Amino acid sequence: MVNSISDKYEKLTKFIRHIYNHIHKLEPSEFQDLGIYINIDYGFFEDFSQNDIELIKDFLTSTNCGLTFRK
């Protein structure tokens, strides 16, 4: 688990930056019609609880994004 709130915040900030960079590589029609699917290494979330991961997935779903994990 992440040891402190600041560590978790830093890791989430990096994750959000990754999503932002990914989105800006797409043409508007790509995410308008199909949604956005973010493929990220599962290990990225190893320090987060399952509840944290579910909250992130719920957030992405609510913004028409999908989150897939690669092993």
PDB file of N, CA and C in Angstrom:
ATOM      1  N   MET A   1       0.831  -1.190   0.000  1.00  0.00           N
ATOM      2  CA  MET A   1       0.000   0.000   0.000  1.00  0.00           C
ATOM      3  C   MET A   1       0.878   1.259   0.000  1.00  0.00           C
ATOM      4  N   VAL A   2       0.335   2.307  -0.561  1.00  0.00           N
ATOM      5  CA  VAL A   2       1.027   3.587  -0.536  1.00  0.00           C
ATOM      6  C   VAL A   2       1.065   4.061   0.907  1.00  0.00           C
ATOM      7  N   ASN A   3       2.221   4.539   1.340  1.00  0.00           N
ATOM      8  CA  ASN A   3       2.417   4.857   2.747  1.00  0.00           C
ATOM      9  C   ASN A   3       1.757   6.144   3.205  1.00  0.00           C
ATOM     10  N   SER A   4       1.645   7.109   2.342  1.00  0.00           N
ATOM     11  CA  SER A   4       1.074   8.377   2.788  1.00  0.00           C
ATOM     12  C   SER A   4       0.127   8.933   1.735  1.00  0.00           C
ATOM     13  N   ILE A   5      -0.674   9.873   2.162  1.00  0.00           N
ATOM     14  CA  ILE A   5      -1.599  10.519   1.235  1.00  0.00           C
ATOM     15  C   ILE A   5      -0.825  11.241   0.145  1.00  0.00           C
ATOM     16  N   SER A   6       0.294  11.860   0.483  1.00  0.00           N
ATOM     17  CA  SER A   6       1.061  12.575  -0.535  1.00  0.00           C
ATOM     18  C   SER A   6       1.630  11.617  -1.577  1.00  0.00           C
ATOM     19  N   ASP A   7       2.031  10.408  -1.160  1.00  0.00           N
ATOM     20  CA  ASP A   7       2.510   9.413  -2.125  1.00  0.00           C
ATOM     21  C   ASP A   7       1.386   9.006  -3.071  1.00  0.00           C
ATOM     22  N   LYS A   8       0.205   8.792  -2.503  1.00  0.00           N
ATOM     23  CA  LYS A   8      -0.943   8.399  -3.324  1.00  0.00           C
ATOM     24  C   LYS A   8      -1.322   9.539  -4.267  1.00  0.00           C
ATOM     25  N   TYR A   9      -1.313  10.756  -3.764  1.00  0.00           N
ATOM     26  CA  TYR A   9      -1.633  11.916  -4.590  1.00  0.00           C
ATOM     27  C   TYR A   9      -0.649  12.030  -5.746  1.00  0.00           C
ATOM     28  N   GLU A  10       0.636  11.850  -5.457  1.00  0.00           N
ATOM     29  CA  GLU A  10       1.656  11.946  -6.500  1.00  0.00           C
ATOM     30  C   GLU A  10       1.442  10.878  -7.571  1.00  0.00           C
ATOM     31  N   LYS A  11       1.137   9.672  -7.143  1.00  0.00           N
ATOM     32  CA  LYS A  11       0.928   8.589  -8.100  1.00  0.00           C
ATOM     33  C   LYS A  11      -0.331   8.835  -8.936  1.00  0.00           C
ATOM     34  N   LEU A  12      -1.395   9.306  -8.303  1.00  0.00           N
ATOM     35  CA  LEU A  12      -2.612   9.621  -9.054  1.00  0.00           C
ATOM     36  C   LEU A  12      -2.385  10.776 -10.022  1.00  0.00           C
ATOM     37  N   THR A  13      -1.592  11.752  -9.627  1.00  0.00           N
ATOM     38  CA  THR A  13      -1.268  12.868 -10.512  1.00  0.00           C
ATOM     39  C   THR A  13      -0.560  12.364 -11.760  1.00  0.00           C
ATOM     40  N   LYS A  14       0.385  11.451 -11.575  1.00  0.00           N
ATOM     41  CA  LYS A  14       1.088  10.869 -12.723  1.00  0.00           C
ATOM     42  C   LYS A  14       0.121  10.103 -13.617  1.00  0.00           C
ATOM     43  N   PHE A  15      -0.816   9.379 -13.003  1.00  0.00           N
ATOM     44  CA  PHE A  15      -1.804   8.626 -13.767  1.00  0.00           C
ATOM     45  C   PHE A  15      -2.685   9.567 -14.588  1.00  0.00           C
ATOM     46  N   ILE A  16      -3.156  10.642 -13.967  1.00  0.00           N
ATOM     47  CA  ILE A  16      -3.999  11.608 -14.671  1.00  0.00           C
ATOM     48  C   ILE A  16      -3.218  12.254 -15.812  1.00  0.00           C
ATOM     49  N   ARG A  17      -1.957  12.560 -15.592  1.00  0.00           N
ATOM     50  CA  ARG A  17      -1.121  13.133 -16.648  1.00  0.00           C
ATOM     51  C   ARG A  17      -0.994  12.148 -17.814  1.00  0.00           C
ATOM     52  N   HIS A  18      -0.844  10.858 -17.491  1.00  0.00           N
ATOM     53  CA  HIS A  18      -0.760   9.821 -18.520  1.00  0.00           C
ATOM     54  C   HIS A  18      -2.042   9.806 -19.359  1.00  0.00           C
ATOM     55  N   ILE A  19      -3.192   9.867 -18.691  1.00  0.00           N
ATOM     56  CA  ILE A  19      -4.473   9.882 -19.403  1.00  0.00           C
ATOM     57  C   ILE A  19      -4.570  11.125 -20.286  1.00  0.00           C
ATOM     58  N   TYR A  20      -4.219  12.272 -19.738  1.00  0.00           N
ATOM     59  CA  TYR A  20      -4.277  13.531 -20.481  1.00  0.00           C
ATOM     60  C   TYR A  20      -3.429  13.445 -21.742  1.00  0.00           C
ATOM     61  N   ASN A  21      -2.206  12.949 -21.601  1.00  0.00           N
ATOM     62  CA  ASN A  21      -1.316  12.825 -22.754  1.00  0.00           C
ATOM     63  C   ASN A  21      -1.875  11.849 -23.781  1.00  0.00           C
ATOM     64  N   HIS A  22      -2.479  10.768 -23.307  1.00  0.00           N
ATOM     65  CA  HIS A  22      -3.070   9.772 -24.199  1.00  0.00           C
ATOM     66  C   HIS A  22      -4.230  10.378 -24.991  1.00  0.00           C
ATOM     67  N   ILE A  23      -5.101  11.096 -24.316  1.00  0.00           N
ATOM     68  CA  ILE A  23      -6.275  11.690 -24.957  1.00  0.00           C
ATOM     69  C   ILE A  23      -5.856  12.680 -26.037  1.00  0.00           C
ATOM     70  N   HIS A  24      -4.838  13.471 -25.770  1.00  0.00           N
ATOM     71  CA  HIS A  24      -4.446  14.512 -26.709  1.00  0.00           C
ATOM     72  C   HIS A  24      -3.726  13.975 -27.937  1.00  0.00           C
ATOM     73  N   LYS A  25      -3.445  12.669 -27.972  1.00  0.00           N
ATOM     74  CA  LYS A  25      -2.882  12.050 -29.173  1.00  0.00           C
ATOM     75  C   LYS A  25      -3.983  11.597 -30.126  1.00  0.00           C
ATOM     76  N   LEU A  26      -5.221  11.607 -29.668  1.00  0.00           N
ATOM     77  CA  LEU A  26      -6.341  11.119 -30.464  1.00  0.00           C
ATOM     78  C   LEU A  26      -7.025  12.257 -31.210  1.00  0.00           C
ATOM     79  N   GLU A  27      -7.642  11.901 -32.321  1.00  0.00           N
ATOM     80  CA  GLU A  27      -8.513  12.841 -33.021  1.00  0.00           C
ATOM     81  C   GLU A  27      -9.842  12.899 -32.261  1.00  0.00           C
ATOM     82  N   PRO A  28     -10.510  14.047 -32.261  1.00  0.00           N
ATOM     83  CA  PRO A  28     -11.782  14.141 -31.531  1.00  0.00           C
ATOM     84  C   PRO A  28     -12.783  13.042 -31.895  1.00  0.00           C
ATOM     85  N   SER A  29     -12.839  12.671 -33.175  1.00  0.00           N
ATOM     86  CA  SER A  29     -13.807  11.644 -33.585  1.00  0.00           C
ATOM     87  C   SER A  29     -13.500  10.291 -32.957  1.00  0.00           C
ATOM     88  N   GLU A  30     -12.248  10.031 -32.639  1.00  0.00           N
ATOM     89  CA  GLU A  30     -11.882   8.738 -32.069  1.00  0.00           C
ATOM     90  C   GLU A  30     -12.495   8.537 -30.694  1.00  0.00           C
ATOM     91  N   PHE A  31     -12.494   9.567 -29.856  1.00  0.00           N
ATOM     92  CA  PHE A  31     -13.075   9.357 -28.535  1.00  0.00           C
ATOM     93  C   PHE A  31     -14.528   9.783 -28.462  1.00  0.00           C
ATOM     94  N   GLN A  32     -14.971  10.583 -29.414  1.00  0.00           N
ATOM     95  CA  GLN A  32     -16.380  10.969 -29.426  1.00  0.00           C
ATOM     96  C   GLN A  32     -17.251   9.768 -29.796  1.00  0.00           C
ATOM     97  N   ASP A  33     -16.811   8.977 -30.759  1.00  0.00           N
ATOM     98  CA  ASP A  33     -17.608   7.857 -31.247  1.00  0.00           C
ATOM     99  C   ASP A  33     -17.357   6.570 -30.476  1.00  0.00           C
ATOM    100  N   LEU A  34     -16.133   6.332 -30.091  1.00  0.00           N
ATOM    101  CA  LEU A  34     -15.766   5.035 -29.541  1.00  0.00           C
ATOM    102  C   LEU A  34     -15.491   5.045 -28.049  1.00  0.00           C
ATOM    103  N   GLY A  35     -15.378   6.204 -27.468  1.00  0.00           N
ATOM    104  CA  GLY A  35     -14.896   6.269 -26.094  1.00  0.00           C
ATOM    105  C   GLY A  35     -13.381   6.133 -26.100  1.00  0.00           C
ATOM    106  N   ILE A  36     -12.784   6.306 -24.979  1.00  0.00           N
ATOM    107  CA  ILE A  36     -11.332   6.225 -24.852  1.00  0.00           C
ATOM    108  C   ILE A  36     -11.010   5.012 -24.005  1.00  0.00           C
ATOM    109  N   TYR A  37     -10.103   4.204 -24.487  1.00  0.00           N
ATOM    110  CA  TYR A  37      -9.686   3.034 -23.723  1.00  0.00           C
ATOM    111  C   TYR A  37      -8.224   3.204 -23.358  1.00  0.00           C
ATOM    112  N   ILE A  38      -7.956   3.263 -22.102  1.00  0.00           N
ATOM    113  CA  ILE A  38      -6.608   3.479 -21.614  1.00  0.00           C
ATOM    114  C   ILE A  38      -6.039   2.147 -21.175  1.00  0.00           C
ATOM    115  N   ASN A  39      -4.975   1.761 -21.826  1.00  0.00           N
ATOM    116  CA  ASN A  39      -4.346   0.480 -21.553  1.00  0.00           C
ATOM    117  C   ASN A  39      -3.115   0.763 -20.706  1.00  0.00           C
ATOM    118  N   ILE A  40      -3.108   0.258 -19.511  1.00  0.00           N
ATOM    119  CA  ILE A  40      -2.030   0.584 -18.580  1.00  0.00           C
ATOM    120  C   ILE A  40      -1.586  -0.675 -17.859  1.00  0.00           C
ATOM    121  N   ASP A  41      -0.326  -0.730 -17.535  1.00  0.00           N
ATOM    122  CA  ASP A  41       0.190  -1.896 -16.820  1.00  0.00           C
ATOM    123  C   ASP A  41      -0.519  -2.043 -15.486  1.00  0.00           C
ATOM    124  N   TYR A  42      -0.973  -3.259 -15.197  1.00  0.00           N
ATOM    125  CA  TYR A  42      -1.675  -3.505 -13.936  1.00  0.00           C
ATOM    126  C   TYR A  42      -0.784  -3.155 -12.745  1.00  0.00           C
ATOM    127  N   GLY A  43       0.514  -3.387 -12.881  1.00  0.00           N
ATOM    128  CA  GLY A  43       1.454  -3.103 -11.803  1.00  0.00           C
ATOM    129  C   GLY A  43       1.463  -1.649 -11.370  1.00  0.00           C
ATOM    130  N   PHE A  44       1.002  -0.767 -12.242  1.00  0.00           N
ATOM    131  CA  PHE A  44       0.943   0.652 -11.888  1.00  0.00           C
ATOM    132  C   PHE A  44       0.102   0.855 -10.640  1.00  0.00           C
ATOM    133  N   PHE A  45      -0.909   0.018 -10.459  1.00  0.00           N
ATOM    134  CA  PHE A  45      -1.844   0.169  -9.353  1.00  0.00           C
ATOM    135  C   PHE A  45      -1.509  -0.712  -8.159  1.00  0.00           C
ATOM    136  N   GLU A  46      -0.347  -1.331  -8.160  1.00  0.00           N
ATOM    137  CA  GLU A  46      -0.055  -2.305  -7.103  1.00  0.00           C
ATOM    138  C   GLU A  46      -0.085  -1.704  -5.702  1.00  0.00           C
ATOM    139  N   ASP A  47       0.138  -0.406  -5.585  1.00  0.00           N
ATOM    140  CA  ASP A  47       0.137   0.238  -4.271  1.00  0.00           C
ATOM    141  C   ASP A  47      -1.248   0.713  -3.830  1.00  0.00           C
ATOM    142  N   PHE A  48      -2.243   0.550  -4.682  1.00  0.00           N
ATOM    143  CA  PHE A  48      -3.585   1.015  -4.365  1.00  0.00           C
ATOM    144  C   PHE A  48      -4.465  -0.149  -3.928  1.00  0.00           C
ATOM    145  N   SER A  49      -5.425   0.162  -3.085  1.00  0.00           N
ATOM    146  CA  SER A  49      -6.379  -0.869  -2.667  1.00  0.00           C
ATOM    147  C   SER A  49      -7.339  -1.166  -3.820  1.00  0.00           C
ATOM    148  N   GLN A  50      -8.006  -2.292  -3.745  1.00  0.00           N
ATOM    149  CA  GLN A  50      -8.999  -2.638  -4.768  1.00  0.00           C
ATOM    150  C   GLN A  50     -10.099  -1.585  -4.812  1.00  0.00           C
ATOM    151  N   ASN A  51     -10.463  -1.043  -3.664  1.00  0.00           N
ATOM    152  CA  ASN A  51     -11.477   0.008  -3.614  1.00  0.00           C
ATOM    153  C   ASN A  51     -11.020   1.250  -4.378  1.00  0.00           C
ATOM    154  N   ASP A  52      -9.748   1.639  -4.204  1.00  0.00           N
ATOM    155  CA  ASP A  52      -9.214   2.785  -4.947  1.00  0.00           C
ATOM    156  C   ASP A  52      -9.310   2.541  -6.450  1.00  0.00           C
ATOM    157  N   ILE A  53      -8.941   1.340  -6.868  1.00  0.00           N
ATOM    158  CA  ILE A  53      -8.968   1.002  -8.288  1.00  0.00           C
ATOM    159  C   ILE A  53     -10.397   1.064  -8.821  1.00  0.00           C
ATOM    160  N   GLU A  54     -11.344   0.550  -8.053  1.00  0.00           N
ATOM    161  CA  GLU A  54     -12.746   0.591  -8.482  1.00  0.00           C
ATOM    162  C   GLU A  54     -13.240   2.033  -8.601  1.00  0.00           C
ATOM    163  N   LEU A  55     -12.828   2.903  -7.687  1.00  0.00           N
ATOM    164  CA  LEU A  55     -13.216   4.313  -7.771  1.00  0.00           C
ATOM    165  C   LEU A  55     -12.654   4.964  -9.028  1.00  0.00           C
ATOM    166  N   ILE A  56     -11.412   4.650  -9.356  1.00  0.00           N
ATOM    167  CA  ILE A  56     -10.799   5.190 -10.571  1.00  0.00           C
ATOM    168  C   ILE A  56     -11.551   4.685 -11.801  1.00  0.00           C
ATOM    169  N   LYS A  57     -11.856   3.390 -11.825  1.00  0.00           N
ATOM    170  CA  LYS A  57     -12.591   2.823 -12.958  1.00  0.00           C
ATOM    171  C   LYS A  57     -13.973   3.464 -13.085  1.00  0.00           C
ATOM    172  N   ASP A  58     -14.649   3.663 -11.961  1.00  0.00           N
ATOM    173  CA  ASP A  58     -15.966   4.306 -11.984  1.00  0.00           C
ATOM    174  C   ASP A  58     -15.871   5.727 -12.531  1.00  0.00           C
ATOM    175  N   PHE A  59     -14.837   6.446 -12.109  1.00  0.00           N
ATOM    176  CA  PHE A  59     -14.640   7.809 -12.606  1.00  0.00           C
ATOM    177  C   PHE A  59     -14.431   7.806 -14.114  1.00  0.00           C
ATOM    178  N   LEU A  60     -13.564   6.922 -14.594  1.00  0.00           N
ATOM    179  CA  LEU A  60     -13.297   6.871 -16.029  1.00  0.00           C
ATOM    180  C   LEU A  60     -14.549   6.489 -16.811  1.00  0.00           C
ATOM    181  N   THR A  61     -15.311   5.559 -16.286  1.00  0.00           N
ATOM    182  CA  THR A  61     -16.552   5.157 -16.944  1.00  0.00           C
ATOM    183  C   THR A  61     -17.517   6.333 -17.027  1.00  0.00           C
ATOM    184  N   SER A  62     -17.585   7.125 -15.969  1.00  0.00           N
ATOM    185  CA  SER A  62     -18.499   8.269 -15.955  1.00  0.00           C
ATOM    186  C   SER A  62     -18.074   9.352 -16.936  1.00  0.00           C
ATOM    187  N   THR A  63     -16.816   9.330 -17.369  1.00  0.00           N
ATOM    188  CA  THR A  63     -16.326  10.308 -18.336  1.00  0.00           C
ATOM    189  C   THR A  63     -16.176   9.683 -19.716  1.00  0.00           C
ATOM    190  N   ASN A  64     -16.855   8.554 -19.936  1.00  0.00           N
ATOM    191  CA  ASN A  64     -16.849   7.845 -21.217  1.00  0.00           C
ATOM    192  C   ASN A  64     -15.462   7.320 -21.574  1.00  0.00           C
ATOM    193  N   CYS A  65     -14.687   6.971 -20.577  1.00  0.00           N
ATOM    194  CA  CYS A  65     -13.386   6.355 -20.800  1.00  0.00           C
ATOM    195  C   CYS A  65     -13.459   4.899 -20.360  1.00  0.00           C
ATOM    196  N   GLY A  66     -12.641   4.091 -20.928  1.00  0.00           N
ATOM    197  CA  GLY A  66     -12.520   2.712 -20.483  1.00  0.00           C
ATOM    198  C   GLY A  66     -11.112   2.493 -19.971  1.00  0.00           C
ATOM    199  N   LEU A  67     -10.969   1.591 -19.055  1.00  0.00           N
ATOM    200  CA  LEU A  67      -9.648   1.286 -18.511  1.00  0.00           C
ATOM    201  C   LEU A  67      -9.415  -0.205 -18.658  1.00  0.00           C
ATOM    202  N   THR A  68      -8.379  -0.564 -19.380  1.00  0.00           N
ATOM    203  CA  THR A  68      -8.025  -1.970 -19.513  1.00  0.00           C
ATOM    204  C   THR A  68      -6.636  -2.168 -18.934  1.00  0.00           C
ATOM    205  N   PHE A  69      -6.397  -3.361 -18.432  1.00  0.00           N
ATOM    206  CA  PHE A  69      -5.103  -3.671 -17.841  1.00  0.00           C
ATOM    207  C   PHE A  69      -4.366  -4.659 -18.724  1.00  0.00           C
ATOM    208  N   ARG A  70      -3.077  -4.471 -18.864  1.00  0.00           N
ATOM    209  CA  ARG A  70      -2.263  -5.474 -19.542  1.00  0.00           C
ATOM    210  C   ARG A  70      -1.342  -6.090 -18.510  1.00  0.00           C
ATOM    211  N   LYS A  71      -1.126  -7.350 -18.614  1.00  0.00           N
ATOM    212  CA  LYS A  71      -0.284  -8.073 -17.643  1.00  0.00           C
ATOM    213  C   LYS A  71       1.171  -7.995 -18.066  1.00  0.00           C
TER     214      LYS A  71
END
